[in-house]
Structure formats: structure tokens, C-alpha cells
PDB file of C-alpha atoms in Angstrom:
ATOM      1  CA  MET A 395      92.485  42.692 182.071  1.00  0.00           C
ATOM      2  CA  GLU A 396      93.248  45.651 184.282  1.00  0.00           C
ATOM      3  CA  ASN A 397      92.466  45.452 187.938  1.00  0.00           C
ATOM      4  CA  THR A 398      90.220  48.472 188.334  1.00  0.00           C
ATOM      5  CA  GLU A 399      89.558  48.386 192.051  1.00  0.00           C
ATOM      6  CA  ILE A 400      91.529  50.875 194.091  1.00  0.00           C
ATOM      7  CA  ILE A 401      94.016  48.639 195.756  1.00  0.00           C
ATOM      8  CA  LYS A 402      95.361  49.291 199.176  1.00  0.00           C
ATOM      9  CA  TYR A 403      99.081  48.967 198.741  1.00  0.00           C
ATOM     10  CA  THR A 404     101.256  47.824 201.613  1.00  0.00           C
ATOM     11  CA  PHE A 405     105.000  48.054 201.596  1.00  0.00           C
ATOM     12  CA  SER A 406     107.658  47.114 204.170  1.00  0.00           C
ATOM     13  CA  GLY A 407     107.098  45.062 207.329  1.00  0.00           C
ATOM     14  CA  HIS A 408     109.980  42.693 206.699  1.00  0.00           C
ATOM     15  CA  ASP A 409     112.665  44.820 208.386  1.00  0.00           C
ATOM     16  CA  SER A 410     114.704  44.334 205.211  1.00  0.00           C
ATOM     17  CA  PHE A 411     115.097  40.575 205.751  1.00  0.00           C
ATOM     18  CA  GLN A 412     114.097  38.294 202.906  1.00  0.00           C
ATOM     19  CA  CYS A 413     112.430  35.082 204.017  1.00  0.00           C
ATOM     20  CA  ARG A 414     115.042  32.442 204.884  1.00  0.00           C
ATOM     21  CA  GLN A 415     114.729  28.730 204.182  1.00  0.00           C
ATOM     22  CA  LEU A 416     113.578  27.565 207.615  1.00  0.00           C
ATOM     23  CA  TRP A 417     111.610  30.563 208.825  1.00  0.00           C
ATOM     24  CA  LEU A 418     108.147  29.533 207.672  1.00  0.00           C
ATOM     25  CA  LYS A 419     108.263  26.101 209.287  1.00  0.00           C
ATOM     26  CA  LYS A 420     109.805  27.542 212.448  1.00  0.00           C
ATOM     27  CA  GLY A 421     107.184  30.285 212.635  1.00  0.00           C
ATOM     28  CA  TYR A 422     104.333  27.923 211.841  1.00  0.00           C
ATOM     29  CA  ASP A 423     105.354  25.528 214.638  1.00  0.00           C
ATOM     30  CA  TYR A 424     105.694  28.456 217.024  1.00  0.00           C
ATOM     31  CA  VAL A 425     102.159  29.693 216.343  1.00  0.00           C
ATOM     32  CA  GLN A 426     100.768  26.161 216.268  1.00  0.00           C
ATOM     33  CA  GLU A 427     102.049  25.719 219.826  1.00  0.00           C
ATOM     34  CA  GLY A 428      99.915  28.680 220.841  1.00  0.00           C
ATOM     35  CA  LYS A 429     102.837  31.035 221.376  1.00  0.00           C
ATOM     36  CA  ASN A 430     102.731  34.746 220.711  1.00  0.00           C
ATOM     37  CA  PHE A 431     105.204  36.823 218.703  1.00  0.00           C
ATOM     38  CA  ASN A 432     105.089  39.501 221.394  1.00  0.00           C
ATOM     39  CA  ASP A 433     106.187  37.080 224.118  1.00  0.00           C
ATOM     40  CA  GLU A 434     109.368  38.023 225.905  1.00  0.00           C
ATOM     41  CA  ASP A 435     111.002  34.733 224.970  1.00  0.00           C
ATOM     42  CA  ALA A 436     110.083  34.823 221.259  1.00  0.00           C
ATOM     43  CA  VAL A 437     113.690  35.746 220.452  1.00  0.00           C
ATOM     44  CA  VAL A 438     115.014  32.709 222.303  1.00  0.00           C
ATOM     45  CA  GLU A 439     112.325  30.324 221.068  1.00  0.00           C
ATOM     46  CA  LEU A 440     112.756  31.300 217.413  1.00  0.00           C
ATOM     47  CA  GLY A 441     116.514  31.604 217.739  1.00  0.00           C
ATOM     48  CA  VAL A 442     116.714  34.920 215.872  1.00  0.00           C
ATOM     49  CA  GLY A 443     117.266  38.591 216.659  1.00  0.00           C
ATOM     50  CA  LYS A 444     114.401  40.774 217.847  1.00  0.00           C
ATOM     51  CA  ASN A 445     113.702  42.482 214.516  1.00  0.00           C
ATOM     52  CA  MET A 446     113.807  39.097 212.806  1.00  0.00           C
ATOM     53  CA  VAL A 447     110.895  37.968 214.984  1.00  0.00           C
ATOM     54  CA  SER A 448     108.637  40.595 213.412  1.00  0.00           C
ATOM     55  CA  SER A 449     110.070  39.708 210.017  1.00  0.00           C
ATOM     56  CA  ILE A 450     109.141  36.027 210.457  1.00  0.00           C
ATOM     57  CA  ARG A 451     105.629  37.062 211.452  1.00  0.00           C
ATOM     58  CA  PHE A 452     105.423  39.302 208.381  1.00  0.00           C
ATOM     59  CA  TRP A 453     106.461  36.482 206.027  1.00  0.00           C
ATOM     60  CA  LEU A 454     104.024  34.024 207.587  1.00  0.00           C
ATOM     61  CA  LYS A 455     101.245  36.471 206.723  1.00  0.00           C
ATOM     62  CA  ALA A 456     102.635  37.310 203.292  1.00  0.00           C
ATOM     63  CA  PHE A 457     102.770  33.608 202.360  1.00  0.00           C
ATOM     64  CA  ASN A 458      99.272  32.999 203.766  1.00  0.00           C
ATOM     65  CA  ILE A 459     100.559  30.653 206.491  1.00  0.00           C
ATOM     66  CA  ILE A 460      98.859  32.605 209.294  1.00  0.00           C
ATOM     67  CA  ASP A 461      95.956  35.066 209.196  1.00  0.00           C
ATOM     68  CA  ASN A 462      95.709  38.570 210.636  1.00  0.00           C
ATOM     69  CA  LYS A 463      95.052  37.141 214.084  1.00  0.00           C
ATOM     70  CA  ASP A 464      98.216  35.022 213.872  1.00  0.00           C
ATOM     71  CA  ILE A 465      96.198  31.806 213.560  1.00  0.00           C
ATOM     72  CA  PRO A 466      97.390  29.171 211.061  1.00  0.00           C
ATOM     73  CA  THR A 467      95.409  29.265 207.801  1.00  0.00           C
ATOM     74  CA  GLU A 468      94.083  26.182 206.066  1.00  0.00           C
ATOM     75  CA  PHE A 469      96.916  26.474 203.551  1.00  0.00           C
ATOM     76  CA  GLY A 470      99.482  26.791 206.351  1.00  0.00           C
ATOM     77  CA  LYS A 471      98.229  23.659 208.085  1.00  0.00           C
ATOM     78  CA  ARG A 472      98.066  21.663 204.875  1.00  0.00           C
ATOM     79  CA  LEU A 473     101.632  22.489 203.983  1.00  0.00           C
ATOM     80  CA  PHE A 474     103.458  22.551 207.322  1.00  0.00           C
ATOM     81  CA  ASP A 475     101.635  20.302 209.775  1.00  0.00           C
ATOM     82  CA  ASP A 476     104.060  17.716 211.186  1.00  0.00           C
ATOM     83  CA  GLU A 477     101.558  14.870 211.018  1.00  0.00           C
ATOM     84  CA  THR A 478      99.475  15.625 207.957  1.00  0.00           C
ATOM     85  CA  GLY A 479     101.337  18.396 206.129  1.00  0.00           C
ATOM     86  CA  TYR A 480     102.105  17.979 202.426  1.00  0.00           C
ATOM     87  CA  ASP A 481     105.751  18.933 202.705  1.00  0.00           C
ATOM     88  CA  PRO A 482     106.737  20.487 206.052  1.00  0.00           C
ATOM     89  CA  PHE A 483     110.399  20.835 205.095  1.00  0.00           C
ATOM     90  CA  LEU A 484     109.818  22.046 201.529  1.00  0.00           C
ATOM     91  CA  GLU A 485     111.671  19.184 199.902  1.00  0.00           C
ATOM     92  CA  ASP A 486     109.523  19.163 196.753  1.00  0.00           C
ATOM     93  CA  GLU A 487     110.017  22.094 194.386  1.00  0.00           C
ATOM     94  CA  ALA A 488     106.243  22.114 193.837  1.00  0.00           C
ATOM     95  CA  SER A 489     105.916  23.488 197.361  1.00  0.00           C
ATOM     96  CA  LEU A 490     108.057  26.488 196.432  1.00  0.00           C
ATOM     97  CA  TRP A 491     105.801  27.145 193.437  1.00  0.00           C
ATOM     98  CA  LEU A 492     102.831  26.967 195.804  1.00  0.00           C
ATOM     99  CA  LEU A 493     104.439  29.458 198.163  1.00  0.00           C
ATOM    100  CA  HIS A 494     105.193  31.778 195.251  1.00  0.00           C
ATOM    101  CA  TYR A 495     101.558  31.510 194.154  1.00  0.00           C
ATOM    102  CA  GLN A 496     100.301  32.355 197.656  1.00  0.00           C
ATOM    103  CA  LEU A 497     102.678  35.299 197.986  1.00  0.00           C
ATOM    104  CA  VAL A 498     101.451  36.895 194.748  1.00  0.00           C
ATOM    105  CA  LYS A 499      97.759  36.022 195.097  1.00  0.00           C
ATOM    106  CA  ASN A 500      97.521  36.921 198.761  1.00  0.00           C
ATOM    107  CA  GLY A 501      98.594  40.509 198.099  1.00  0.00           C
ATOM    108  CA  PHE A 502      99.595  41.069 201.732  1.00  0.00           C
ATOM    109  CA  ALA A 503     102.929  42.382 200.493  1.00  0.00           C
ATOM    110  CA  SER A 504     101.864  44.404 197.461  1.00  0.00           C
ATOM    111  CA  ILE A 505     105.124  44.373 195.527  1.00  0.00           C
ATOM    112  CA  TYR A 506     104.775  40.700 194.520  1.00  0.00           C
ATOM    113  CA  SER A 507     101.312  41.120 193.061  1.00  0.00           C
ATOM    114  CA  ILE A 508     102.359  44.310 191.247  1.00  0.00           C
ATOM    115  CA  ILE A 509     105.524  42.841 189.764  1.00  0.00           C
ATOM    116  CA  PHE A 510     104.030  39.584 188.507  1.00  0.00           C
ATOM    117  CA  ASN A 511     100.623  40.866 187.423  1.00  0.00           C
ATOM    118  CA  GLU A 512     101.539  44.128 185.745  1.00  0.00           C
ATOM    119  CA  PHE A 513     105.001  45.622 186.084  1.00  0.00           C
ATOM    120  CA  ARG A 514     106.967  42.847 184.352  1.00  0.00           C
ATOM    121  CA  LYS A 515     104.561  42.966 181.411  1.00  0.00           C
ATOM    122  CA  GLU A 516     105.430  46.594 180.858  1.00  0.00           C
ATOM    123  CA  LYS A 517     109.139  46.372 181.561  1.00  0.00           C
ATOM    124  CA  LEU A 518     111.027  43.390 180.267  1.00  0.00           C
ATOM    125  CA  PHE A 519     114.298  44.533 181.872  1.00  0.00           C
ATOM    126  CA  PHE A 520     114.166  46.417 185.125  1.00  0.00           C
ATOM    127  CA  ASN A 521     116.031  47.376 188.276  1.00  0.00           C
ATOM    128  CA  LYS A 522     115.284  49.117 191.542  1.00  0.00           C
ATOM    129  CA  GLU A 523     115.112  52.588 189.945  1.00  0.00           C
ATOM    130  CA  THR A 524     112.739  51.419 187.220  1.00  0.00           C
ATOM    131  CA  PHE A 525     110.407  49.953 189.818  1.00  0.00           C
ATOM    132  CA  VAL A 526     110.507  52.978 192.114  1.00  0.00           C
ATOM    133  CA  ASN A 527     109.690  55.243 189.150  1.00  0.00           C
ATOM    134  CA  TYR A 528     106.847  52.965 188.128  1.00  0.00           C
ATOM    135  CA  MET A 529     105.336  53.178 191.631  1.00  0.00           C
ATOM    136  CA  LYS A 530     105.897  56.926 191.641  1.00  0.00           C
ATOM    137  CA  ARG A 531     103.799  57.156 188.484  1.00  0.00           C
ATOM    138  CA  ILE A 532     101.011  55.131 190.092  1.00  0.00           C
ATOM    139  CA  GLY A 533     101.227  57.397 193.141  1.00  0.00           C
ATOM    140  CA  GLU A 534     100.990  60.553 191.053  1.00  0.00           C
ATOM    141  CA  SER A 535      97.805  59.487 189.303  1.00  0.00           C
ATOM    142  CA  ASN A 536      96.355  58.373 192.600  1.00  0.00           C
ATOM    143  CA  PRO A 537      96.703  60.961 195.378  1.00  0.00           C
ATOM    144  CA  ASP A 538      95.238  58.625 198.036  1.00  0.00           C
ATOM    145  CA  LEU A 539      98.314  56.474 197.806  1.00  0.00           C
ATOM    146  CA  ASN A 540     101.296  57.852 199.561  1.00  0.00           C
ATOM    147  CA  PHE A 541     104.441  55.971 198.759  1.00  0.00           C
ATOM    148  CA  ASN A 542     107.682  56.494 200.477  1.00  0.00           C
ATOM    149  CA  GLU A 543     110.353  55.985 197.838  1.00  0.00           C
ATOM    150  CA  ASN A 544     112.804  54.568 200.356  1.00  0.00           C
ATOM    151  CA  THR A 545     110.303  51.983 201.520  1.00  0.00           C
ATOM    152  CA  VAL A 546     109.487  50.926 197.969  1.00  0.00           C
ATOM    153  CA  ALA A 547     113.202  50.699 197.150  1.00  0.00           C
ATOM    154  CA  LYS A 548     113.814  48.498 200.209  1.00  0.00           C
ATOM    155  CA  ASP A 549     110.922  46.283 199.203  1.00  0.00           C
ATOM    156  CA  PHE A 550     112.474  45.854 195.782  1.00  0.00           C
ATOM    157  CA  ILE A 551     115.806  44.774 197.282  1.00  0.00           C
ATOM    158  CA  VAL A 552     114.024  42.209 199.453  1.00  0.00           C
ATOM    159  CA  PHE A 553     112.049  40.976 196.435  1.00  0.00           C
ATOM    160  CA  SER A 554     115.225  40.509 194.399  1.00  0.00           C
ATOM    161  CA  ASN A 555     116.988  38.691 197.251  1.00  0.00           C
ATOM    162  CA  LEU A 556     113.992  36.422 197.716  1.00  0.00           C
ATOM    163  CA  TYR A 557     113.913  35.277 194.076  1.00  0.00           C
ATOM    164  CA  LYS A 558     117.393  35.815 192.735  1.00  0.00           C
ATOM    165  CA  SER A 559     119.229  32.580 192.121  1.00  0.00           C
ATOM    166  CA  ASP A 560     122.916  32.981 192.634  1.00  0.00           C
ATOM    167  CA  PRO A 561     124.766  30.539 190.359  1.00  0.00           C
ATOM    168  CA  GLU A 562     127.966  31.337 192.285  1.00  0.00           C
ATOM    169  CA  SER A 563     126.578  29.946 195.522  1.00  0.00           C
ATOM    170  CA  LYS A 564     126.527  26.159 195.439  1.00  0.00           C
ATOM    171  CA  ASP A 565     125.655  25.880 199.113  1.00  0.00           C
ATOM    172  CA  VAL A 566     122.060  24.704 199.292  1.00  0.00           C
ATOM    173  CA  GLU A 567     121.924  25.265 203.029  1.00  0.00           C
ATOM    174  CA  ASP A 568     123.103  28.834 202.632  1.00  0.00           C
ATOM    175  CA  SER A 569     120.598  30.498 204.922  1.00  0.00           C
ATOM    176  CA  PHE A 570     121.047  33.790 203.129  1.00  0.00           C
ATOM    177  CA  SER A 571     119.628  32.655 199.839  1.00  0.00           C
ATOM    178  CA  GLY A 572     115.975  33.540 199.456  1.00  0.00           C
ATOM    179  CA  ILE A 573     113.432  30.799 199.865  1.00  0.00           C
ATOM    180  CA  LEU A 574     112.196  31.182 196.262  1.00  0.00           C
ATOM    181  CA  SER A 575     115.525  31.322 194.471  1.00  0.00           C
ATOM    182  CA  GLU A 576     115.310  27.677 193.379  1.00  0.00           C
ATOM    183  CA  ILE A 577     112.324  28.129 191.074  1.00  0.00           C
ATOM    184  CA  GLU A 578     114.462  30.490 188.981  1.00  0.00           C
ATOM    185  CA  LEU A 579     111.762  32.969 188.053  1.00  0.00           C
ATOM    186  CA  LEU A 580     114.006  36.001 188.351  1.00  0.00           C
ATOM    187  CA  LYS A 581     116.991  36.211 186.042  1.00  0.00           C
ATOM    188  CA  THR A 582     119.744  38.790 186.002  1.00  0.00           C
ATOM    189  CA  SER A 583     121.961  40.258 183.349  1.00  0.00           C
ATOM    190  CA  GLY A 584     124.936  42.548 183.812  1.00  0.00           C
ATOM    191  CA  LYS A 585     126.912  43.123 186.993  1.00  0.00           C
ATOM    192  CA  GLY A 586     127.107  45.801 189.673  1.00  0.00           C
ATOM    193  CA  LYS A 587     125.661  49.121 188.501  1.00  0.00           C
ATOM    194  CA  ASP A 588     124.551  47.596 185.205  1.00  0.00           C
ATOM    195  CA  GLU A 589     122.664  44.711 186.784  1.00  0.00           C
ATOM    196  CA  GLN A 590     119.194  44.322 185.304  1.00  0.00           C
ATOM    197  CA  PHE A 591     116.491  41.833 186.232  1.00  0.00           C
ATOM    198  CA  PHE A 592     114.020  40.108 183.967  1.00  0.00           C
ATOM    199  CA  ILE A 593     111.178  37.626 184.375  1.00  0.00           C
ATOM    200  CA  GLU A 594     110.727  35.924 181.083  1.00  0.00           C
ATOM    201  CA  ASN A 595     107.590  34.045 180.071  1.00  0.00           C
ATOM    202  CA  SER A 596     108.649  30.502 179.296  1.00  0.00           C
ATOM    203  CA  GLU A 597     107.512  26.874 179.207  1.00  0.00           C
ATOM    204  CA  ARG A 598     108.311  26.188 182.889  1.00  0.00           C
ATOM    205  CA  ASP A 599     108.737  22.447 182.423  1.00  0.00           C
ATOM    206  CA  ASP A 600     109.604  22.060 186.105  1.00  0.00           C
ATOM    207  CA  LEU A 601     106.276  23.548 187.243  1.00  0.00           C
ATOM    208  CA  PRO A 602     103.887  20.626 187.957  1.00  0.00           C
ATOM    209  CA  GLU A 603     100.556  20.896 186.158  1.00  0.00           C
ATOM    210  CA  SER A 604      98.846  20.041 189.479  1.00  0.00           C
ATOM    211  CA  ILE A 605     100.019  23.367 190.871  1.00  0.00           C
ATOM    212  CA  VAL A 606      98.633  25.156 187.804  1.00  0.00           C
ATOM    213  CA  LEU A 607      95.281  23.370 188.162  1.00  0.00           C
ATOM    214  CA  TYR A 608      95.208  24.225 191.870  1.00  0.00           C
ATOM    215  CA  ALA A 609      95.774  27.902 191.012  1.00  0.00           C
ATOM    216  CA  ILE A 610      92.918  27.816 188.484  1.00  0.00           C
ATOM    217  CA  LEU A 611      90.480  26.139 190.895  1.00  0.00           C
ATOM    218  CA  ASP A 612      91.545  28.459 193.701  1.00  0.00           C
ATOM    219  CA  ASN A 613      90.753  31.590 191.678  1.00  0.00           C
ATOM    220  CA  PRO A 614      87.278  32.920 192.640  1.00  0.00           C
ATOM    221  CA  ASN A 615      86.984  34.874 189.372  1.00  0.00           C
ATOM    222  CA  TYR A 616      87.036  31.772 187.200  1.00  0.00           C
ATOM    223  CA  THR A 617      83.747  30.112 186.286  1.00  0.00           C
ATOM    224  CA  ASN A 618      83.356  26.651 184.714  1.00  0.00           C
ATOM    225  CA  SER A 619      84.495  27.987 181.328  1.00  0.00           C
ATOM    226  CA  ILE A 620      87.667  30.030 181.195  1.00  0.00           C
ATOM    227  CA  SER A 621      89.094  31.518 178.037  1.00  0.00           C
ATOM    228  CA  LEU A 622      92.703  30.806 177.152  1.00  0.00           C
ATOM    229  CA  ASN A 623      93.341  34.555 177.092  1.00  0.00           C
ATOM    230  CA  SER A 624      92.038  34.876 180.603  1.00  0.00           C
ATOM    231  CA  LEU A 625      94.268  32.017 181.779  1.00  0.00           C
ATOM    232  CA  GLU A 626      97.221  33.699 180.140  1.00  0.00           C
ATOM    233  CA  PHE A 627      96.755  37.377 180.972  1.00  0.00           C
ATOM    234  CA  ASP A 628      94.251  37.983 183.776  1.00  0.00           C
ATOM    235  CA  TRP A 629      95.154  39.307 187.175  1.00  0.00           C
ATOM    236  CA  ASN A 630      96.396  36.329 189.261  1.00  0.00           C
ATOM    237  CA  SER A 631      96.055  33.992 186.281  1.00  0.00           C
ATOM    238  CA  PRO A 632      98.526  31.100 185.873  1.00  0.00           C
ATOM    239  CA  GLY A 633     100.111  32.964 182.954  1.00  0.00           C
ATOM    240  CA  SER A 634     100.672  36.059 185.087  1.00  0.00           C
ATOM    241  CA  ILE A 635     101.763  34.416 188.330  1.00  0.00           C
ATOM    242  CA  PHE A 636     103.913  31.623 186.917  1.00  0.00           C
ATOM    243  CA  ALA A 637     105.257  33.603 183.935  1.00  0.00           C
ATOM    244  CA  LEU A 638     104.091  30.966 181.479  1.00  0.00           C
ATOM    245  CA  ASN A 639     104.184  31.606 177.752  1.00  0.00           C
ATOM    246  CA  ARG A 640     101.372  30.405 175.509  1.00  0.00           C
ATOM    247  CA  SER A 641     102.976  27.080 174.598  1.00  0.00           C
ATOM    248  CA  GLY A 642     103.875  26.442 178.246  1.00  0.00           C
ATOM    249  CA  LEU A 643     100.278  27.097 179.225  1.00  0.00           C
ATOM    250  CA  MET A 644      99.002  24.804 176.470  1.00  0.00           C
ATOM    251  CA  ASN A 645     101.376  22.055 177.652  1.00  0.00           C
ATOM    252  CA  LYS A 646     100.057  22.343 181.206  1.00  0.00           C
ATOM    253  CA  ILE A 647      96.466  22.292 179.954  1.00  0.00           C
ATOM    254  CA  ALA A 648      97.171  19.174 177.884  1.00  0.00           C
ATOM    255  CA  ASP A 649      98.616  17.450 180.978  1.00  0.00           C
ATOM    256  CA  ILE A 650      95.646  18.526 183.099  1.00  0.00           C
ATOM    257  CA  ILE A 651      93.184  17.109 180.573  1.00  0.00           C
ATOM    258  CA  ASP A 652      95.103  13.821 180.369  1.00  0.00           C
ATOM    259  CA  ASP A 653      94.722  13.503 184.134  1.00  0.00           C
ATOM    260  CA  SER A 654      91.063  14.373 184.499  1.00  0.00           C
ATOM    261  CA  LYS A 655      87.829  13.382 182.830  1.00  0.00           C
ATOM    262  CA  GLU A 656      86.150  16.450 184.321  1.00  0.00           C
ATOM    263  CA  VAL A 657      88.193  18.939 182.305  1.00  0.00           C
ATOM    264  CA  THR A 658      88.135  19.597 178.563  1.00  0.00           C
ATOM    265  CA  PHE A 659      89.633  22.153 176.229  1.00  0.00           C
ATOM    266  CA  THR A 660      87.492  23.420 173.357  1.00  0.00           C
ATOM    267  CA  ASP A 661      88.413  25.488 170.356  1.00  0.00           C
ATOM    268  CA  GLN A 662      85.281  26.574 168.509  1.00  0.00           C
ATOM    269  CA  ALA A 663      85.278  29.360 165.965  1.00  0.00           C
ATOM    270  CA  GLY A 664      88.610  30.496 167.330  1.00  0.00           C
ATOM    271  CA  ILE A 665      87.346  30.701 170.920  1.00  0.00           C
ATOM    272  CA  LYS A 666      89.654  28.615 173.046  1.00  0.00           C
ATOM    273  CA  GLU A 667      88.316  27.629 176.456  1.00  0.00           C
ATOM    274  CA  LEU A 668      89.133  25.393 179.367  1.00  0.00           C
ATOM    275  CA  GLN A 669      85.902  23.840 180.589  1.00  0.00           C
ATOM    276  CA  PHE A 670      85.071  22.042 183.810  1.00  0.00           C
ATOM    277  CA  LYS A 671      82.141  19.637 183.887  1.00  0.00           C
ATOM    278  CA  LYS A 672      82.289  20.031 187.615  1.00  0.00           C
ATOM    279  CA  LYS A 673      84.923  21.744 189.670  1.00  0.00           C
ATOM    280  CA  GLU A 674      86.766  19.874 192.366  1.00  0.00           C
ATOM    281  CA  ASP A 675      87.887  21.410 195.610  1.00  0.00           C
ATOM    282  CA  ALA A 676      91.302  22.915 194.854  1.00  0.00           C
ATOM    283  CA  TYR A 677      92.975  21.112 197.759  1.00  0.00           C
ATOM    284  CA  LYS A 678      91.918  17.703 196.402  1.00  0.00           C
ATOM    285  CA  ILE A 679      94.360  18.318 193.553  1.00  0.00           C
ATOM    286  CA  LEU A 680      97.182  18.897 196.038  1.00  0.00           C
ATOM    287  CA  ASP A 681      96.098  15.892 198.126  1.00  0.00           C
ATOM    288  CA  ARG A 682      96.575  13.698 195.063  1.00  0.00           C
ATOM    289  CA  TYR A 683      99.814  15.312 193.995  1.00  0.00           C
ATOM    290  CA  TYR A 684     101.500  14.951 197.373  1.00  0.00           C
ATOM    291  CA  ALA A 685     100.141  11.426 197.947  1.00  0.00           C
ATOM    292  CA  LYS A 686     102.237  10.219 195.005  1.00  0.00           C
TER     293      LYS A 686
END
């Protein structure tokens, strides 16, 4: 399903810093204490350089941890609150999947939505040039959009640093590795000039089905009956965001149905559908998952 609305694309804002491991929690606490990113002492309080302060603020918005007024969102509070937060220090890999989901769905930083929802489906192997050319093509057919190639290229480098898992680096605390490298969505082949990236649809056994169910319930376009195709291919569908192949998606659906009496999967006359007798609040799913 193509997304036909004219999308407002936003690039840059991160000052070329990918989001580091501790930035979101640090930034969340800072805002939660009522402090302002424009304060003179923000640099001291956050313990980073001046341009990193605006980068932290950018990532908090991109990951839906704070809103446009710099106030913590419901998602931000539920994840990072010291008292009641699901996983303030991101110790469970499920939390990284959740952050990835928010980053793509939120669309604050356009590149993530574009890459997971459409670009990777067109280009199995890609690099910075391929992506810049792809955006150039979108820009040409759409004169209202003015892309700066340099900005788009920088965004791509930040994207790759955020997701790229470096098998060479065994240091978990390495603050330079991107916060989403551990979920291993982005693979590389070749070295140096020949380096290519790919995001392959696969089973994703390490992705908890609770996170998939949360993403389905959180999607305002889904009614009580959702076709398998829609779950696999739609904009912001689990198949698109989590790069699940058909059998991976079916495995998650089977696990979801095992867990809930409210959800069934029907296959009538070749029409495969996930059906909800009644839909729960999406956060209830996360409440249960993190209570375990």
C-alpha cells in the first residue's frame, strides 16, 4: 500500500551524532526535572558538548520520548520513569525493538520511515549514494520538496551508525556504537568503498511477540480485522517496520493467539485475517510483558 499523502520530510537535526546508549535516559531525566535545553548549564548538566545538547533533544523527539514542547510523552514516561518505567536502562532487548518501532512510526526523522517502509523494499543492497539518488528521484517528481543532497547523505551516515552492528567491537559499553545496533536489523557486506548495506526480511526469533502485538494495537489504521497482507506490507505494519518475512509474521501471530483469547486468525476462501474480538489498550500488552 503506497502512502499517498504528501509527506513533509525532515532531515538533519542530529548534528551528525547518532544516538548514544545513555542519551535518552539522561535527556529524559533532564526534562523530567523541568530543565530546559536552552539553559546555560545544559552542557554541564548533560555532560556533553554544546552541539550534543541539541542532538540529545533531537533524538528524544525522534524516539517519541518528548513532544514538540519538550514535555515527556506517555511512551517516554512508561519506558524511562525511575519509579514506574518498564526498563529505564534498556536492559531488555525488547526495549530496543520498541525504540526502533517508535523511531520509524513517529516519522520525526523522515529517513527511518522511508528506509523501512519503502526504500529497502525497492533496493535489497544499498549504500549512501543509492539512498541519495532515491531521494533525488522523489524530489524531482515533487517540486515542493527541496532536498539538500549533503543533508540527506549525512542523515544516511547517522542512520547506518545507529543500526550497524560492528562484530569487531566486543565492548558493550562502547559509547560510540549506535543504540540500535544490538537488534541487528542492518547488515553489511563488503568493505570500504565496496561496503553495501541490506535489511533482510527474516523470522526475527529474538523479537518478542508482545512488541509485535503492541505495534498492531498502536496502529490507528488497523480495525478489528486485519488482513495478513496488510500486516506484512502496509505502511508502518509489523512486516515493514520489523523486517519480518511471512513465516516470521505467522510465527508471531501464532504466539499472540496462544496468549490471548481475544485474538483469532481466520483463513476463509484464501482470505487470511487477524481478528480481535475486542481490542485492548496497546500499553496493557507492554504492562504484562515487562511485569514478567
